[in-house]
Tab-separated table of C-alpha atoms in Angstrom:
chain	number	residue	atom	x	y	z
A	56	UNK	CA	134.100	74.403	111.601
A	57	UNK	CA	130.821	75.057	113.453
A	58	UNK	CA	129.730	78.021	111.356
A	59	UNK	CA	127.285	75.961	109.162
A	60	UNK	CA	125.673	74.549	112.322
A	61	UNK	CA	125.299	78.036	113.790
A	62	UNK	CA	123.836	79.287	110.500
A	63	UNK	CA	121.311	76.436	110.482
A	64	UNK	CA	120.282	77.279	114.044
A	65	UNK	CA	119.744	80.930	113.082
A	66	UNK	CA	117.550	79.964	110.136
A	67	UNK	CA	115.540	77.626	112.378
A	68	UNK	CA	115.033	80.470	114.847
A	69	UNK	CA	113.816	82.625	111.973
A	70	UNK	CA	111.171	80.051	111.067
A	71	UNK	CA	110.000	79.698	114.663
A	72	UNK	CA	109.781	83.458	115.157
A	73	UNK	CA	108.051	84.188	111.867
A	74	UNK	CA	105.314	81.637	112.593
A	75	UNK	CA	103.815	83.420	115.631
A	76	UNK	CA	104.223	86.769	113.903
A	77	UNK	CA	102.085	85.630	110.977
A	78	UNK	CA	99.502	84.175	113.333
A	79	UNK	CA	99.303	87.393	115.380
A	80	UNK	CA	98.680	89.531	112.297
A	81	UNK	CA	95.941	87.396	110.770
A	82	UNK	CA	92.706	89.053	109.715
A	83	UNK	CA	89.772	88.724	112.100
A	84	UNK	CA	87.682	85.626	111.543
A	85	UNK	CA	83.970	85.748	110.788
A	86	UNK	CA	81.616	86.020	113.734
A	87	UNK	CA	80.121	82.809	115.089
A	88	UNK	CA	77.495	84.328	117.379
A	89	UNK	CA	74.443	84.367	115.148
A	90	UNK	CA	75.454	84.710	111.532
A	91	UNK	CA	76.086	87.683	109.301
A	92	UNK	CA	73.942	90.838	109.652
A	93	UNK	CA	70.870	91.131	107.445
A	94	UNK	CA	70.282	94.864	107.701
A	95	UNK	CA	72.206	98.102	107.369
A	96	UNK	CA	72.185	101.347	109.290
A	97	UNK	CA	71.031	104.679	107.905
A	98	UNK	CA	73.771	106.895	109.370
A	99	UNK	CA	77.212	106.754	110.974
A	100	UNK	CA	75.678	106.430	114.422
A	101	UNK	CA	73.471	103.494	113.444
A	102	UNK	CA	75.933	101.697	111.149
A	103	UNK	CA	75.638	97.912	111.329
A	104	UNK	CA	78.797	96.281	112.666
A	105	UNK	CA	80.311	93.425	110.677
A	106	UNK	CA	83.446	91.314	111.036
A	107	UNK	CA	85.951	90.950	108.268
A	108	UNK	CA	85.347	87.851	106.191
A	109	UNK	CA	81.568	87.658	106.575
A	110	UNK	CA	78.987	88.711	103.992
A	111	UNK	CA	76.373	91.170	105.224
A	112	UNK	CA	73.078	91.694	103.404
A	113	UNK	CA	70.430	94.390	103.528
A	114	UNK	CA	67.236	95.439	101.793
A	115	UNK	CA	66.498	99.049	101.026
A	116	UNK	CA	65.243	101.531	98.479
A	117	UNK	CA	67.013	103.607	95.877
A	118	UNK	CA	67.827	106.922	97.471
A	119	UNK	CA	68.604	105.369	100.871
A	120	UNK	CA	72.015	105.544	102.520
A	121	UNK	CA	73.204	102.153	103.768
A	122	UNK	CA	75.926	102.102	106.438
A	123	UNK	CA	78.132	99.343	107.862
A	124	UNK	CA	81.217	99.459	110.101
A	125	UNK	CA	84.157	97.089	110.545
A	126	UNK	CA	87.488	97.015	112.436
A	127	UNK	CA	90.852	97.278	110.659
A	128	UNK	CA	94.197	96.946	112.406
A	129	UNK	CA	97.793	97.941	111.776
A	130	UNK	CA	99.375	96.379	108.687
A	131	UNK	CA	96.084	95.405	107.030
A	132	UNK	CA	95.002	96.524	103.570
A	133	UNK	CA	91.175	96.278	103.598
A	134	UNK	CA	89.161	95.558	100.468
A	135	UNK	CA	85.462	96.466	100.458
A	136	UNK	CA	83.213	94.737	97.912
A	137	UNK	CA	79.545	95.570	97.409
A	138	UNK	CA	76.953	94.024	95.090
A	139	UNK	CA	73.590	95.713	94.519
A	140	UNK	CA	70.667	93.754	93.050
A	141	UNK	CA	68.524	96.159	91.060
A	142	UNK	CA	64.779	96.006	90.350
A	143	UNK	CA	63.578	94.465	87.087
A	144	UNK	CA	62.600	97.835	85.617
A	145	UNK	CA	64.744	100.903	86.179
A	146	UNK	CA	66.581	103.657	84.367
A	147	UNK	CA	70.366	103.871	84.307
A	148	UNK	CA	71.634	104.213	87.870
A	149	UNK	CA	74.995	105.253	89.308
A	150	UNK	CA	76.012	103.602	92.583
A	151	UNK	CA	78.896	104.549	94.828
A	152	UNK	CA	80.644	103.054	97.865
A	153	UNK	CA	82.597	105.328	100.223
A	154	UNK	CA	84.801	104.365	103.169
A	155	UNK	CA	85.465	106.575	106.203
A	156	UNK	CA	87.805	106.078	109.151
A	157	UNK	CA	87.013	106.419	112.866
A	158	UNK	CA	87.283	110.214	112.603
A	159	UNK	CA	84.805	110.118	109.704
A	160	UNK	CA	87.455	111.199	107.233
A	161	UNK	CA	86.786	109.871	103.764
A	162	UNK	CA	89.529	107.459	102.727
A	163	UNK	CA	90.648	107.282	99.126
A	164	UNK	CA	90.775	103.975	97.257
A	165	UNK	CA	94.069	102.737	95.840
A	166	UNK	CA	92.155	100.999	93.084
A	167	UNK	CA	88.818	99.387	92.405
A	168	UNK	CA	85.515	100.464	90.849
A	169	UNK	CA	84.272	102.753	93.601
A	170	UNK	CA	81.571	104.258	91.355
A	171	UNK	CA	79.724	102.431	88.594
A	172	UNK	CA	76.752	103.138	86.381
A	173	UNK	CA	74.316	100.294	85.752
A	174	UNK	CA	72.529	100.273	82.406
A	175	UNK	CA	68.749	100.209	82.274
A	176	UNK	CA	68.713	96.456	81.609
A	177	UNK	CA	71.337	95.533	84.236
A	178	UNK	CA	70.248	93.309	87.111
A	179	UNK	CA	73.248	93.957	89.392
A	180	UNK	CA	76.097	96.379	89.865
A	181	UNK	CA	79.366	95.482	91.603
A	182	UNK	CA	81.612	97.945	93.404
A	183	UNK	CA	85.023	97.604	95.055
A	184	UNK	CA	87.405	99.782	97.033
A	185	UNK	CA	90.924	98.723	98.039
A	186	UNK	CA	92.135	101.020	100.797
A	187	UNK	CA	95.693	101.987	101.585
A	188	UNK	CA	97.544	99.978	104.212
A	189	UNK	CA	96.541	100.845	107.768
A	190	UNK	CA	99.444	102.563	109.546
A	191	UNK	CA	100.298	102.367	113.234
A	192	UNK	CA	100.947	106.103	113.463
A	193	UNK	CA	100.628	109.245	111.375
A	194	UNK	CA	101.072	112.993	111.576
A	195	UNK	CA	97.962	114.835	112.871
A	196	UNK	CA	97.574	116.734	109.607
A	197	UNK	CA	97.806	113.618	107.415
A	198	UNK	CA	94.869	111.579	106.164
A	199	UNK	CA	96.554	108.187	106.484
A	200	UNK	CA	94.434	105.151	107.433
A	201	UNK	CA	94.887	104.370	111.148
A	202	UNK	CA	93.786	101.373	113.249
A	203	UNK	CA	90.209	101.500	114.444
A	204	UNK	CA	86.664	101.485	113.116
A	205	UNK	CA	85.907	102.054	109.439
A	206	UNK	CA	82.523	102.984	108.000
A	207	UNK	CA	81.128	101.957	104.619
A	208	UNK	CA	78.394	103.996	102.937
A	209	UNK	CA	76.558	102.624	99.913
A	210	UNK	CA	74.109	104.727	97.929
A	211	UNK	CA	72.863	105.666	94.473
A	212	UNK	CA	73.829	109.126	93.255
A	213	UNK	CA	72.137	111.424	90.754
A	214	UNK	CA	68.848	109.509	90.684
A	215	UNK	CA	65.890	110.719	88.696
A	216	UNK	CA	62.545	111.241	90.424
A	217	UNK	CA	61.056	108.142	88.785
A	218	UNK	CA	63.722	105.845	90.295
A	219	UNK	CA	63.445	107.038	93.876
A	220	UNK	CA	62.056	104.455	96.285
A	221	UNK	CA	62.533	101.370	94.104
A	222	UNK	CA	63.369	98.236	96.137
A	223	UNK	CA	66.969	97.000	96.037
A	224	UNK	CA	69.062	94.503	97.988
A	225	UNK	CA	72.764	94.732	98.755
A	226	UNK	CA	75.591	92.436	99.794
A	227	UNK	CA	78.774	93.701	101.431
A	228	UNK	CA	82.001	91.890	102.273
A	229	UNK	CA	85.269	93.179	103.746
A	230	UNK	CA	88.556	91.279	103.602
A	231	UNK	CA	92.121	92.311	104.358
A	232	UNK	CA	95.574	91.449	103.128
A	233	UNK	CA	98.295	91.498	105.777
A	234	UNK	CA	101.164	93.610	104.445
A	235	UNK	CA	103.541	93.038	107.371
A	236	UNK	CA	106.760	94.801	108.272
A	237	UNK	CA	107.193	96.480	104.884
A	238	UNK	CA	104.508	98.972	105.958
A	239	UNK	CA	105.674	99.345	109.568
A	240	UNK	CA	106.480	102.792	110.956
A	241	UNK	CA	108.178	103.993	114.129
A	242	UNK	CA	105.389	105.029	116.477
A	243	UNK	CA	101.906	103.953	117.507
A	244	UNK	CA	98.594	105.399	118.583
A	245	UNK	CA	97.712	105.473	122.245
A	246	UNK	CA	94.308	104.001	121.397
A	247	UNK	CA	92.650	102.864	118.132
A	248	UNK	CA	90.184	105.257	116.523
A	249	UNK	CA	87.067	103.566	117.878
A	250	UNK	CA	84.138	105.865	118.731
A	251	UNK	CA	82.750	104.871	122.130
A	252	UNK	CA	79.899	107.344	122.488
A	253	UNK	CA	76.776	105.809	123.978
A	254	UNK	CA	73.538	106.566	122.183
A	255	UNK	CA	70.252	106.360	124.078
A	256	UNK	CA	66.902	106.018	122.345
A	257	UNK	CA	63.492	105.989	124.012
A	258	UNK	CA	61.014	103.138	123.576
A	259	UNK	CA	57.341	103.347	124.533
A	260	UNK	CA	58.049	106.572	126.456
A	261	UNK	CA	59.271	104.649	129.501
A	262	UNK	CA	61.975	102.308	128.218
A	263	UNK	CA	65.406	103.232	126.939
A	264	UNK	CA	68.086	101.204	125.262
A	265	UNK	CA	71.735	102.149	124.870
A	266	UNK	CA	73.840	101.234	121.853
A	267	UNK	CA	77.589	101.646	122.063
A	268	UNK	CA	79.147	102.440	118.712
A	269	UNK	CA	81.886	100.155	117.407
A	270	UNK	CA	81.627	97.404	120.001
A	271	UNK	CA	83.576	94.981	117.816
A	272	UNK	CA	87.332	94.681	117.565
A	273	UNK	CA	89.777	92.174	116.010
A	274	UNK	CA	89.578	88.698	117.527
A	275	UNK	CA	93.194	88.823	118.723
A	276	UNK	CA	92.952	92.418	119.985
A	277	UNK	CA	94.466	95.598	118.648
A	278	UNK	CA	98.121	95.345	117.679
A	279	UNK	CA	98.825	98.921	118.888
A	280	UNK	CA	101.699	99.126	116.422
A	281	UNK	CA	104.404	97.672	118.702
A	282	UNK	CA	105.038	94.465	116.768
A	283	UNK	CA	105.885	93.750	113.142
A	284	UNK	CA	107.878	91.054	111.393
A	285	UNK	CA	110.654	93.534	110.666
A	286	UNK	CA	111.790	92.907	114.266
A	287	UNK	CA	112.419	89.284	113.250
A	288	UNK	CA	114.402	90.245	110.171
A	289	UNK	CA	116.430	92.811	112.127
A	290	UNK	CA	117.349	90.242	114.778
A	291	UNK	CA	118.192	87.558	112.217
A	292	UNK	CA	120.238	90.042	110.185
A	293	UNK	CA	122.266	90.890	113.278
A	294	UNK	CA	122.775	87.184	114.068
A	295	UNK	CA	123.916	86.441	110.512
A	296	UNK	CA	126.319	89.382	110.584
A	297	UNK	CA	127.824	88.064	113.829
A	298	UNK	CA	128.144	84.571	112.356
A	299	UNK	CA	129.819	85.993	109.256
A	300	UNK	CA	132.296	87.816	111.464
A	301	UNK	CA	133.107	84.648	113.429
A	302	UNK	CA	133.480	82.637	110.221
A	303	UNK	CA	135.729	85.238	108.622
A	304	UNK	CA	137.915	85.361	111.685
A	305	UNK	CA	138.335	81.585	111.736
A	306	UNK	CA	139.137	81.467	108.030
A	307	UNK	CA	141.782	84.193	108.199
A	308	UNK	CA	143.340	83.013	111.469
A	309	UNK	CA	144.659	79.770	110.005
A	310	UNK	CA	144.469	76.293	111.483
A	311	UNK	CA	148.143	75.678	112.458
A	312	UNK	CA	150.051	77.134	115.374
A	313	UNK	CA	152.919	79.503	114.481
A	314	UNK	CA	156.345	77.858	114.515
A	315	UNK	CA	158.726	78.872	117.261
A	316	UNK	CA	161.830	80.710	116.169
A	317	UNK	CA	165.028	79.512	117.926
A	318	UNK	CA	166.727	82.143	120.034
A	319	UNK	CA	169.498	83.963	118.267
A	320	UNK	CA	168.279	83.020	114.791
């Protein structure tokens, strides 16, 4: 019976197909073109772009808004981690990290310490925000995370007058977990939510420089929602069902030929 051989071939095909799928959905690798950023923007339009996996740093003052942006693609569950190094002398401070999507809609955190209060003798405060899984498509009225640019805003809230302007330094890192076909949906965006507005600023009254927002994207391009590993499991499930049908037929058919009945018996 060749059913075991056919079953082994189907399982081998599953392994070969799942390999490229996992490689295609990997998180973007850190940038190799000059190291991680060492400053942060002060608004959405000047947010410093970072790749997933690299650690960005910035110096600022209490009361400042620090902004970064990063790309997140379909099937990823981003985790934003921020560490703020506080001055030696300060009162109790509350710090908060917020994440917004490409439409500047604030995204809720599944879990993580998004807001924390540092005691007066604390030297650092650590924050974290684990977003929901990025979906390939969503209803217009929904607030689901969609592929595109995401913005991180880090700031201290409710500061007293005496703590305004104190020097601080911050570290920010974004990583993602690939969820895969379990989060796949039927549908996809025409384009990722990546703002492409060009901003022009004057220098020395006669020189201008343009900065295009969100110039970075995943190293392997945007998935656009057309592929997920559930296609592999659907195909393999169909193949196994066909093999089961063939095997059942051969088992119930019998191995011997039917005996001939003599005429007139």
